[in-house]
């Protein structure tokens, strides 16, 4: 076997045996045995690039000896990760795999007797009852942050639990959760470095959020327990096969990797396997939902951040010859909609970014077209239409889809001012658009400016020509150039607006739990120093301009790109969201920004009933406020934050993300591109508008 071309640094941690009365596990060392064999014999990682930490049960099967094994004590694990922070070089790939117990415990900071809940990994010598020798989430974050400073090609897999959420179903025979709870609050000992202001629960939720320097793969969501099982469901093993216990995530991952050629592994992308892996885990345990922190275009065995369009997840049911999409009426996928199917993100030869619709590149990429026949709030069903090219993909494949023709009642209604028949005909040729009759209102209005350019206007944005010193009274979003080809650019801009405004359309349709979600901006301008962790999600900060909520007016900072320095700092704030209902919700927080991009700040984030969460900047450091900024040349802009929450924790809205701005489209860059847990699925939303004026 040839050695892998990339320079790898691998840490494998498998812990079945614990001190301090913690019940043992059975599959954690089995997990890293499987991963180690794959790395050595199939990926070609040299044995001297792997550090192995294992605590197996006595009397278990023989263990591999190619890589020396060390005890996974707290001291050894801390030392290994610390050393990586000094050893790795730019371009190196780091792959860390942890299989074992996780815990969520109440922690008391002796500095001020503050109490808060934090997550930790258990080392083999951890004593949960006494709070000794745990690896807390903030310690893990610090160590991994040092590694990420040297290389962004880092993947961390955590096959363990990270919260004390109640198990919602009895486990199958032979299955057990990888979770331990402390019987009493843990008082931090002097030798443990105190946590920073990172009050968000769970290492999995903090690693790589914002900066994108990590790919974190978690076995479950924050409120769930990961399980391990012998895979039999309580039945006897298949003839001639030995039953082995594994974590459900590891079992599903290894199953997928086993079906692939060795030569494909080093460049394998999560997108090629992830949706199948997640579906397999959820089939084994309906209350465990694996989670990725970053774009699935990244490589499985360590790789830097890369751009890519997630698209809808599309699976095929052979019995009914029906395609199931993870998008429904809330986002405009209604009956009659046409969806193009493509290979999953990261598949060999597949473009990570969707080509422009209808181009030769698009037609080469497409697997086929399907038409939606029925739709729910967050899912829809489609079938191949005899009038369209049938999908050519294997029925078992997980595909990627995108809307190319909206269904009933889902087109964007555009008005023209003044009404221009030639422009109206050009816009009407787009499958996404419907043209309002002359004199009628639309959802947006395309206004011809004095320079003959066409500008997109809506309830927030104007043409950029409105008078009002020293800046226009209305912010400006996008316009065509006043030249030949303006009609084509106008179509591209308006079609991008259709995608850009999708979160706003969803918010208008989320009325099941009216007024149960409150969103406000908190004033961070006078914040000094680091907030204690217990205050990060309920900080003692005043609301920013309470009389103007939900429409805030702030001063934006200015940056001198030539001299690489800030000329003036803008207003600073954080976003607090409160669930006032008696129902646990899962939240997606989206920003439709002033440039036309859609950024996702949180995805499927749990907010318990009658509780608050506060969201900080995307720097990855809680307590670091957001600061109002405008792009070069902008004097006025608006960010619209949209909080969308649901009782359906399987509903993902990640496909809303848009990386392309209106300016890029106008300049010719072009577009870059489940079942509810409870008896019923309910949705709610809140929107705040942040109007920014340059200082």
XYZ file of C-alpha atoms in Angstrom:
695
model
C 0.000 0.000 0.000
C 1.419 3.378 -0.994
C 1.665 6.050 1.627
C -0.925 8.813 1.567
C 0.297 11.845 -0.314
C -0.981 14.317 2.280
C 0.869 14.788 5.555
C -1.490 13.444 8.221
C -1.682 13.877 11.975
C -4.150 11.414 13.490
C -5.357 11.037 17.073
C -7.618 8.059 17.850
C -9.331 7.883 21.253
C -11.440 4.880 22.279
C -12.463 4.480 25.923
C -14.571 1.592 27.219
C -13.293 1.503 30.824
C -13.569 4.363 33.326
C -12.727 4.934 36.952
C -14.943 6.636 39.511
C -17.891 4.285 39.164
C -18.732 5.192 35.552
C -20.389 2.297 33.762
C -18.256 0.810 30.978
C -18.982 0.832 27.275
C -18.338 -2.021 24.841
C -17.813 -0.538 21.407
C -15.494 2.458 21.686
C -12.196 0.629 21.202
C -13.885 -1.410 18.462
C -14.671 1.921 16.805
C -11.092 3.160 16.682
C -9.829 -0.300 15.682
C -11.989 -0.051 12.552
C -10.903 3.518 11.827
C -7.231 2.671 12.415
C -7.347 -0.280 10.024
C -8.962 1.919 7.401
C -6.338 4.644 7.815
C -3.375 2.253 7.702
C -4.432 -0.300 5.129
C -6.733 1.628 2.831
C -5.791 5.305 3.076
C -2.072 4.615 3.491
C -1.444 6.810 6.531
C 1.958 5.873 8.047
C 1.751 4.275 11.483
C 4.089 6.894 12.936
C 1.545 9.604 12.050
C -1.104 8.027 14.304
C -1.393 8.444 18.066
C -3.637 5.824 19.635
C -5.258 6.086 23.062
C -7.362 3.107 24.156
C -8.868 1.655 27.341
C -10.471 -1.679 26.347
C -12.480 -4.062 28.487
C -10.584 -7.021 29.846
C -11.071 -10.255 27.976
C -12.016 -8.539 24.762
C -10.831 -9.473 21.279
C -7.158 -9.106 20.328
C -6.243 -5.528 19.524
C -4.011 -4.263 16.708
C -0.401 -3.590 17.706
C 0.917 -1.712 14.654
C 0.398 1.592 16.457
C 1.568 1.785 20.091
C -1.293 2.277 22.525
C -1.254 4.805 25.343
C -3.710 5.118 28.218
C -6.333 7.788 27.471
C -5.855 9.672 30.722
C -6.693 13.341 30.906
C -3.011 14.218 31.124
C -2.109 12.122 28.063
C -4.952 13.512 25.952
C -4.163 17.104 26.857
C -0.470 16.511 26.096
C -1.204 14.929 22.698
C -3.448 17.775 21.533
C -1.037 20.370 22.882
C 1.805 18.768 20.925
C -0.264 18.865 17.728
C -0.620 22.604 18.158
C 3.179 22.837 17.880
C 3.801 20.132 15.259
C 1.358 20.722 12.417
C 2.337 22.784 9.409
C 0.263 24.680 6.827
C -1.290 22.179 4.428
C -1.168 19.268 6.885
C -4.359 17.317 7.500
C -5.506 16.633 11.060
C -8.011 13.860 11.833
C -9.186 13.341 15.419
C -11.632 10.567 16.317
C -13.099 10.284 19.805
C -15.362 7.422 20.852
C -16.481 7.258 24.461
C -18.566 8.871 27.170
C -19.603 12.497 27.189
C -21.173 14.361 30.074
C -23.154 17.482 30.762
C -22.841 18.715 34.313
C -23.517 21.758 36.425
C -20.243 23.565 37.044
C -19.455 26.000 39.871
C -16.744 28.571 39.243
C -15.043 29.200 42.626
C -14.029 32.691 41.530
C -17.567 34.005 41.891
C -19.656 30.901 42.725
C -21.285 31.219 39.301
C -23.253 28.133 38.204
C -23.749 26.989 34.631
C -23.944 23.820 32.547
C -20.985 22.691 30.464
C -20.064 19.604 28.461
C -16.962 17.464 28.823
C -15.310 14.368 27.418
C -14.465 11.649 29.915
C -10.900 10.338 30.092
C -10.331 6.838 31.434
C -9.267 8.288 34.802
C -12.132 10.777 35.045
C -14.158 10.803 38.236
C -17.485 12.367 37.355
C -18.849 12.189 40.903
C -15.989 14.366 42.147
C -15.566 16.379 38.951
C -11.980 15.226 38.565
C -9.924 14.836 35.383
C -12.658 15.727 32.904
C -11.756 17.325 29.563
C -14.132 20.292 29.484
C -15.441 21.717 26.239
C -13.671 25.062 26.664
C -10.337 23.270 27.215
C -10.868 21.201 24.085
C -11.731 24.339 22.133
C -8.544 26.081 23.226
C -6.389 23.122 22.239
C -8.035 22.667 18.862
C -7.933 26.406 18.243
C -4.142 26.271 18.447
C -4.096 23.514 15.836
C -6.451 25.468 13.562
C -4.132 28.472 13.706
C -1.553 26.350 11.891
C -3.808 24.496 9.427
C -7.526 24.759 8.620
C -7.607 21.158 7.343
C -8.974 19.721 10.592
C -11.703 17.127 11.072
C -12.948 16.125 14.528
C -15.379 13.187 14.891
C -17.182 12.848 18.232
C -19.120 9.603 18.686
C -20.444 10.484 22.128
C -23.151 12.477 23.908
C -22.939 16.145 24.772
C -26.097 16.909 26.750
C -28.504 15.539 29.320
C -31.594 15.716 27.142
C -34.138 13.074 28.077
C -34.096 9.935 25.935
C -37.408 9.893 24.145
C -37.695 6.167 23.601
C -36.542 3.027 25.303
C -33.268 1.794 23.766
C -33.222 -1.456 21.862
C -31.894 -4.513 23.623
C -28.097 -4.395 23.728
C -27.965 -0.621 23.151
C -26.760 1.942 25.649
C -26.220 5.695 25.648
C -22.692 7.099 25.642
C -23.607 9.587 28.332
C -22.862 10.006 32.033
C -24.415 12.537 34.399
C -22.701 14.000 37.440
C -24.747 13.360 40.619
C -23.833 16.805 41.993
C -22.478 20.142 40.760
C -18.766 20.126 39.882
C -16.591 22.698 41.621
C -13.731 23.641 39.307
C -10.375 22.822 40.816
C -7.479 25.298 40.788
C -5.485 23.299 38.249
C -8.293 23.638 35.659
C -8.011 26.805 33.586
C -11.343 28.617 33.988
C -13.658 28.800 30.987
C -13.798 31.887 28.796
C -17.100 33.472 27.816
C -18.152 30.468 25.785
C -21.427 29.633 27.420
C -22.871 27.818 24.421
C -23.293 24.180 25.275
C -21.103 21.517 23.810
C -17.749 21.249 22.142
C -19.481 20.070 19.009
C -21.439 23.305 18.792
C -18.401 25.518 19.266
C -15.763 23.870 17.135
C -15.438 25.630 13.837
C -18.597 27.684 14.165
C -18.024 30.998 12.435
C -14.436 30.806 11.281
C -14.994 27.576 9.381
C -11.572 26.293 10.412
C -12.940 22.960 11.638
C -15.153 20.260 10.324
C -16.834 18.811 13.407
C -18.878 15.635 13.061
C -21.142 14.971 16.045
C -23.069 11.762 16.649
C -26.172 13.646 17.798
C -27.731 17.035 18.398
C -27.193 18.946 21.636
C -30.276 17.600 23.377
C -29.771 13.946 22.388
C -27.830 10.892 23.493
C -25.601 8.939 21.158
C -25.891 5.189 21.417
C -23.813 2.126 20.781
C -25.218 -1.265 19.825
C -24.155 -4.682 18.643
C -26.260 -4.054 15.552
C -28.487 -7.063 16.067
C -31.518 -5.290 17.446
C -31.528 -7.987 20.125
C -31.545 -10.884 17.671
C -28.893 -13.557 17.005
C -25.940 -12.800 14.749
C -26.153 -13.681 11.086
C -24.722 -17.124 10.246
C -20.939 -17.010 10.009
C -20.729 -13.450 11.331
C -19.447 -12.183 14.662
C -21.504 -9.559 16.420
C -19.456 -6.528 17.416
C -20.574 -3.498 19.359
C -20.017 -0.092 17.733
C -21.291 3.432 18.108
C -24.174 3.991 15.710
C -22.322 6.817 13.976
C -19.157 4.759 13.568
C -21.093 1.740 12.315
C -22.892 3.796 9.664
C -19.688 5.595 8.651
C -17.653 2.398 8.293
C -20.465 0.762 6.304
C -20.329 3.576 3.767
C -16.542 3.661 3.585
C -16.379 -0.110 3.087
C -18.332 0.197 -0.150
C -15.808 2.583 -1.717
C -12.586 2.019 -3.617
C -9.369 2.639 -1.685
C -8.142 5.095 -4.290
C -11.094 7.430 -3.633
C -10.688 7.788 0.129
C -8.085 10.558 0.344
C -10.278 12.927 -1.700
C -13.632 11.639 -0.408
C -16.056 14.436 0.526
C -18.574 14.299 3.332
C -21.244 15.227 0.813
C -20.789 11.909 -0.963
C -21.741 9.887 2.114
C -23.203 12.130 4.797
C -26.902 12.027 4.056
C -26.753 8.237 3.763
C -24.764 7.996 7.015
C -27.240 10.242 8.844
C -30.223 8.307 7.484
C -28.640 5.026 8.606
C -28.087 6.344 12.146
C -31.640 7.668 12.351
C -32.967 4.310 11.119
C -31.136 2.584 13.985
C -32.215 5.209 16.536
C -35.022 7.585 15.590
C -33.967 9.992 18.344
C -30.353 10.466 17.332
C -29.590 12.950 14.570
C -25.945 13.334 13.493
C -24.697 16.838 12.789
C -22.025 18.537 10.659
C -20.574 21.928 11.569
C -19.386 22.915 8.102
C -20.057 22.574 4.396
C -20.150 18.888 3.381
C -17.943 19.598 0.374
C -14.998 19.179 2.786
C -12.875 16.044 2.676
C -13.701 13.304 5.175
C -10.143 12.730 6.370
C -9.163 16.330 6.954
C -9.478 19.098 4.414
C -9.668 22.892 4.270
C -12.957 24.816 3.959
C -14.409 24.848 0.449
C -17.430 26.466 -1.197
C -20.375 24.435 -2.409
C -24.175 24.480 -2.789
C -25.879 22.094 -0.393
C -29.181 21.918 -2.277
C -32.165 19.859 -1.198
C -31.612 16.333 0.045
C -33.399 13.931 -2.305
C -33.941 10.226 -1.618
C -35.762 7.624 -3.691
C -38.428 5.193 -2.465
C -38.391 2.253 -4.859
C -41.714 0.835 -3.649
C -43.649 3.929 -4.707
C -41.171 5.235 -7.309
C -41.291 8.527 -5.407
C -38.571 11.045 -4.631
C -38.611 12.635 -1.142
C -37.236 16.195 -0.788
C -36.319 17.863 2.496
C -37.989 21.108 1.387
C -41.666 21.935 1.306
C -44.291 24.640 1.042
C -42.611 26.947 3.580
C -39.788 27.602 1.133
C -41.980 27.638 -1.953
C -41.665 24.008 -3.062
C -45.338 23.555 -3.874
C -47.336 21.155 -6.002
C -46.233 21.245 -9.627
C -42.743 22.540 -8.870
C -39.944 21.154 -11.043
C -36.717 20.135 -9.311
C -33.477 19.260 -11.082
C -31.455 16.399 -9.609
C -27.659 16.343 -9.395
C -25.013 14.070 -7.879
C -24.546 14.578 -4.156
C -22.176 17.315 -3.047
C -18.597 16.083 -3.327
C -19.302 13.217 -5.737
C -16.474 12.541 -8.227
C -16.716 14.877 -11.192
C -19.662 16.805 -9.753
C -19.468 20.576 -9.551
C -19.586 21.774 -5.943
C -21.343 24.982 -7.047
C -24.493 24.678 -9.143
C -23.961 25.974 -12.704
C -26.403 28.642 -13.968
C -29.733 27.038 -14.836
C -30.064 25.908 -18.438
C -26.418 26.359 -19.410
C -24.527 23.536 -21.128
C -22.644 22.951 -17.863
C -25.944 22.617 -16.018
C -27.372 20.159 -18.523
C -24.219 18.025 -18.315
C -24.417 17.946 -14.521
C -28.094 17.089 -14.254
C -29.228 13.572 -13.529
C -32.798 14.416 -14.476
C -35.958 16.325 -13.549
C -38.841 15.494 -11.206
C -42.183 17.189 -10.580
C -43.604 17.695 -7.069
C -46.894 15.846 -6.578
C -47.551 16.599 -2.887
C -46.010 18.834 -0.284
C -45.833 19.345 3.469
C -44.307 22.175 5.462
C -40.707 20.929 5.350
C -40.842 17.965 2.951
C -42.352 17.158 -0.421
C -42.780 14.170 -2.719
C -42.004 14.159 -6.430
C -42.115 11.767 -9.344
C -40.382 11.580 -12.658
C -42.513 13.304 -15.267
C -42.872 11.396 -18.579
C -42.587 14.724 -20.373
C -39.171 15.355 -18.813
C -35.881 13.459 -18.975
C -36.120 10.665 -16.389
C -33.535 10.548 -13.583
C -30.679 8.212 -14.449
C -29.232 7.810 -10.936
C -29.314 4.498 -9.081
C -32.530 4.403 -7.014
C -30.587 3.909 -3.761
C -28.491 7.053 -4.192
C -28.932 10.181 -2.110
C -29.119 13.066 -4.546
C -28.939 16.847 -4.473
C -31.776 18.936 -5.858
C -32.573 22.536 -6.669
C -35.735 24.290 -7.717
C -35.786 25.342 -11.366
C -39.502 26.048 -11.738
C -41.756 27.037 -8.798
C -45.121 25.382 -8.334
C -48.572 26.707 -7.563
C -48.568 30.184 -5.983
C -44.806 30.265 -5.481
C -43.598 32.682 -8.154
C -42.252 36.125 -7.266
C -44.642 38.865 -8.412
C -42.696 41.781 -9.938
C -44.100 45.207 -10.730
C -42.453 47.664 -13.137
C -42.267 51.428 -12.701
C -42.769 52.684 -15.287
C -44.356 49.687 -16.959
C -42.123 48.629 -19.859
C -43.555 45.953 -22.113
C -40.170 44.802 -23.446
C -38.776 44.428 -19.941
C -41.996 42.769 -18.782
C -41.752 40.169 -21.558
C -38.114 39.485 -20.746
C -38.853 38.990 -17.045
C -41.938 36.878 -17.770
C -39.747 34.380 -19.618
C -38.178 33.440 -16.268
C -39.883 30.446 -14.614
C -39.452 32.112 -11.198
C -41.247 35.364 -11.980
C -44.774 36.636 -12.544
C -45.299 40.172 -13.866
C -47.921 42.368 -12.229
C -50.267 44.116 -14.623
C -49.620 47.785 -15.260
C -50.674 49.801 -12.218
C -50.822 46.772 -9.880
C -48.492 46.175 -6.938
C -45.952 43.382 -6.796
C -43.943 41.742 -4.044
C -41.046 43.817 -5.354
C -40.902 46.676 -7.848
C -38.279 47.113 -10.540
C -37.901 50.886 -10.856
C -36.166 52.637 -13.736
C -33.814 55.290 -12.379
C -32.943 58.632 -13.967
C -29.804 57.051 -15.491
C -32.033 54.385 -17.163
C -30.719 51.619 -14.899
C -33.312 49.342 -13.252
C -33.215 49.045 -9.439
C -34.827 46.408 -7.192
C -37.042 47.963 -4.519
C -39.134 46.357 -1.782
C -40.532 47.340 1.635
C -36.975 48.207 2.788
C -34.831 49.077 -0.219
C -35.082 52.003 -2.639
C -33.393 53.038 -5.867
C -30.418 54.814 -4.299
C -31.615 58.137 -5.729
C -34.006 59.166 -2.948
C -33.004 62.618 -1.615
C -31.967 63.190 1.973
C -28.573 64.551 2.989
C -26.034 63.350 3.719
C -27.203 59.942 2.437
C -30.288 58.667 0.595
C -33.358 58.127 2.762
C -33.666 54.521 1.580
C -30.876 51.939 1.328
C -29.915 50.624 -2.062
C -29.796 46.900 -2.855
C -29.063 46.320 -6.545
C -29.464 47.755 -10.003
C -28.540 46.958 -13.577
C -25.998 48.905 -15.580
C -27.560 51.595 -17.842
C -26.293 49.854 -20.957
C -27.050 47.136 -23.475
C -27.784 43.826 -21.772
C -29.535 45.483 -18.820
C -32.573 43.250 -19.317
C -30.538 40.071 -18.907
C -28.852 41.445 -15.782
C -32.249 42.479 -14.423
C -33.534 38.922 -14.769
C -30.471 37.523 -12.991
C -30.789 40.057 -10.158
C -34.494 39.441 -9.631
C -34.029 35.658 -9.702
C -31.306 36.040 -7.077
C -33.706 38.149 -5.010
C -36.149 35.214 -5.175
C -33.534 33.059 -3.427
C -32.252 35.839 -1.167
C -35.732 36.539 0.213
C -36.631 32.882 0.873
C -36.074 33.200 4.670
C -38.402 36.213 4.721
C -41.105 34.256 2.891
C -40.705 31.379 5.345
C -41.079 33.772 8.276
C -44.361 35.099 6.887
C -45.705 31.542 6.661
C -44.680 30.447 10.181
C -47.882 31.259 12.049
C -48.595 28.069 13.999
C -47.048 29.402 17.221
C -47.737 33.095 16.786
C -45.811 35.458 19.088
C -43.917 32.609 20.757
C -40.506 33.710 19.508
C -39.067 37.075 20.496
C -35.865 38.498 19.019
C -34.103 41.620 20.214
C -30.725 43.303 19.876
C -28.740 43.961 23.042
C -26.425 46.967 23.308
C -22.748 45.922 23.586
C -21.234 49.374 23.073
C -20.403 49.775 26.761
C -19.463 46.153 27.373
C -16.055 45.919 28.999
C -14.042 42.751 29.495
C -15.167 39.144 29.190
C -18.585 38.109 30.428
C -18.693 35.221 32.924
C -19.855 32.039 31.159
C -23.102 31.808 33.100
C -24.121 35.242 31.752
C -23.349 34.729 28.086
C -26.854 33.534 27.190
C -28.607 35.999 29.479
C -26.193 38.941 29.662
C -26.978 41.964 31.838
C -27.098 44.262 28.826
C -29.778 46.779 27.892
C -31.780 46.413 24.730
C -30.508 48.462 21.834
C -33.067 51.169 21.074
C -36.081 49.412 22.659
C -38.490 52.025 21.331
C -37.589 51.145 17.725
C -37.661 47.363 17.945
C -37.901 45.411 15.637
C -36.389 48.084 13.356
C -33.057 49.285 14.683
C -30.911 52.161 13.426
C -27.164 51.854 14.039
C -23.908 53.496 13.000
C -21.711 51.353 10.778
C -17.934 51.191 10.975
C -15.619 52.074 8.108
C -12.578 50.048 7.117
C -9.582 51.357 5.176
C -8.687 48.416 2.947
C -5.638 50.192 1.517
C -4.011 50.673 4.917
C -5.659 47.609 6.498
C -7.133 49.485 9.455
C -10.437 50.617 10.897
C -11.151 54.314 10.447
C -14.194 54.215 12.714
C -15.904 51.458 14.687
C -19.621 50.853 14.363
C -22.252 50.017 16.950
C -21.832 46.642 18.632
C -24.642 44.309 19.572
C -25.638 40.694 20.161
C -28.923 38.979 19.317
C -31.084 37.498 22.048
C -33.889 35.087 21.150
C -36.509 33.992 23.653
C -38.831 30.999 23.398
C -41.893 32.137 25.337
C -43.869 28.973 24.587
C -44.296 25.800 26.634
C -42.749 23.764 23.800
C -39.116 22.938 23.065
C -38.071 24.389 19.701
C -35.210 24.023 17.228
C -33.986 27.279 15.766
C -32.351 28.418 12.544
C -30.982 31.979 12.648
C -30.415 33.564 9.226
C -29.095 36.949 8.112
C -30.214 38.325 4.763
C -27.446 40.905 4.552
C -27.165 44.259 2.814
C -25.127 42.815 -0.073
C -27.591 40.079 -1.016
C -25.915 37.149 0.737
C -27.712 34.756 3.068
C -25.682 33.633 6.077
C -26.736 30.974 8.564
C -25.692 31.815 12.138
C -27.289 28.763 13.769
C -28.878 25.605 12.410
C -31.227 23.278 14.310
C -30.198 24.955 17.554
C -32.286 23.772 20.540
C -34.069 26.413 22.598
C -35.945 24.914 25.508
C -39.369 26.150 26.549
C -39.400 29.415 28.498
C -35.691 30.019 27.893
C -33.366 32.484 26.138
C -30.292 32.128 23.958
C -27.951 34.899 22.916
C -26.019 34.793 19.654
C -22.723 36.590 19.224
C -20.453 37.248 16.247
C -19.353 34.577 13.813
C -15.792 34.753 15.146
C -16.410 31.564 17.119
C -15.974 33.311 20.491
C -19.098 33.800 22.572
C -19.132 37.184 24.179
C -17.609 38.723 21.044
C -20.325 41.103 19.782
C -21.433 41.722 16.239
C -20.358 45.090 14.840
C -22.273 46.989 12.188
C -20.199 47.301 9.005
C -20.797 48.347 5.428
C -18.911 47.428 2.297
C -16.654 49.893 0.517
C -18.736 52.523 -1.235
C -21.875 51.873 0.833
C -23.265 54.692 2.949
C -26.487 52.971 3.960
C -27.504 49.325 4.224
C -29.879 46.943 5.941
C -29.351 43.521 7.480
C -32.474 41.455 8.115
C -32.135 38.773 10.780
C -34.708 35.986 10.558
C -35.252 33.488 13.387
C -37.202 30.406 12.302
C -38.144 27.798 14.907
C -40.029 24.519 14.731
C -40.995 21.493 16.785
C -39.587 19.335 13.968
C -35.912 18.896 14.858
C -35.184 16.963 11.658
C -36.073 19.931 9.433
C -32.901 21.462 8.011
C -32.889 24.875 6.321
C -29.193 24.836 5.445
C -30.035 25.049 1.739
C -31.064 28.694 2.275
C -27.411 29.800 2.377
C -26.298 32.063 -0.504
C -22.674 33.124 -0.999
C -23.184 35.390 -4.009
C -23.906 39.108 -3.717
C -26.037 41.281 -5.992
C -22.904 43.192 -7.009
C -21.244 39.986 -8.203
C -24.265 39.087 -10.305
C -24.514 42.592 -11.754
C -20.833 42.433 -12.714
C -21.301 39.106 -14.477
C -20.035 36.639 -11.841
C -23.373 34.852 -11.830
C -25.080 32.666 -9.245
C -22.865 30.406 -7.192
C -24.203 28.752 -6.092
C -37.970 13.467 7.342
C -40.820 13.070 9.722
C -41.820 15.240 12.673
C -40.978 13.877 16.086
C -44.251 14.801 17.709
C -47.863 14.312 16.742
C -47.856 17.547 14.750
C -45.301 19.861 13.230
C -45.483 23.530 14.231
C -43.493 26.589 13.166
C -42.879 30.138 14.349
C -40.587 33.002 13.338
C -39.388 36.495 14.190
C -37.642 39.177 12.099
C -35.576 42.229 13.076
C -34.295 44.889 10.693
C -30.931 46.592 11.296
C -30.552 49.806 9.309
C -26.881 50.855 9.133
C -25.611 54.327 8.342
C -21.932 55.063 7.777
C -20.218 57.059 10.505
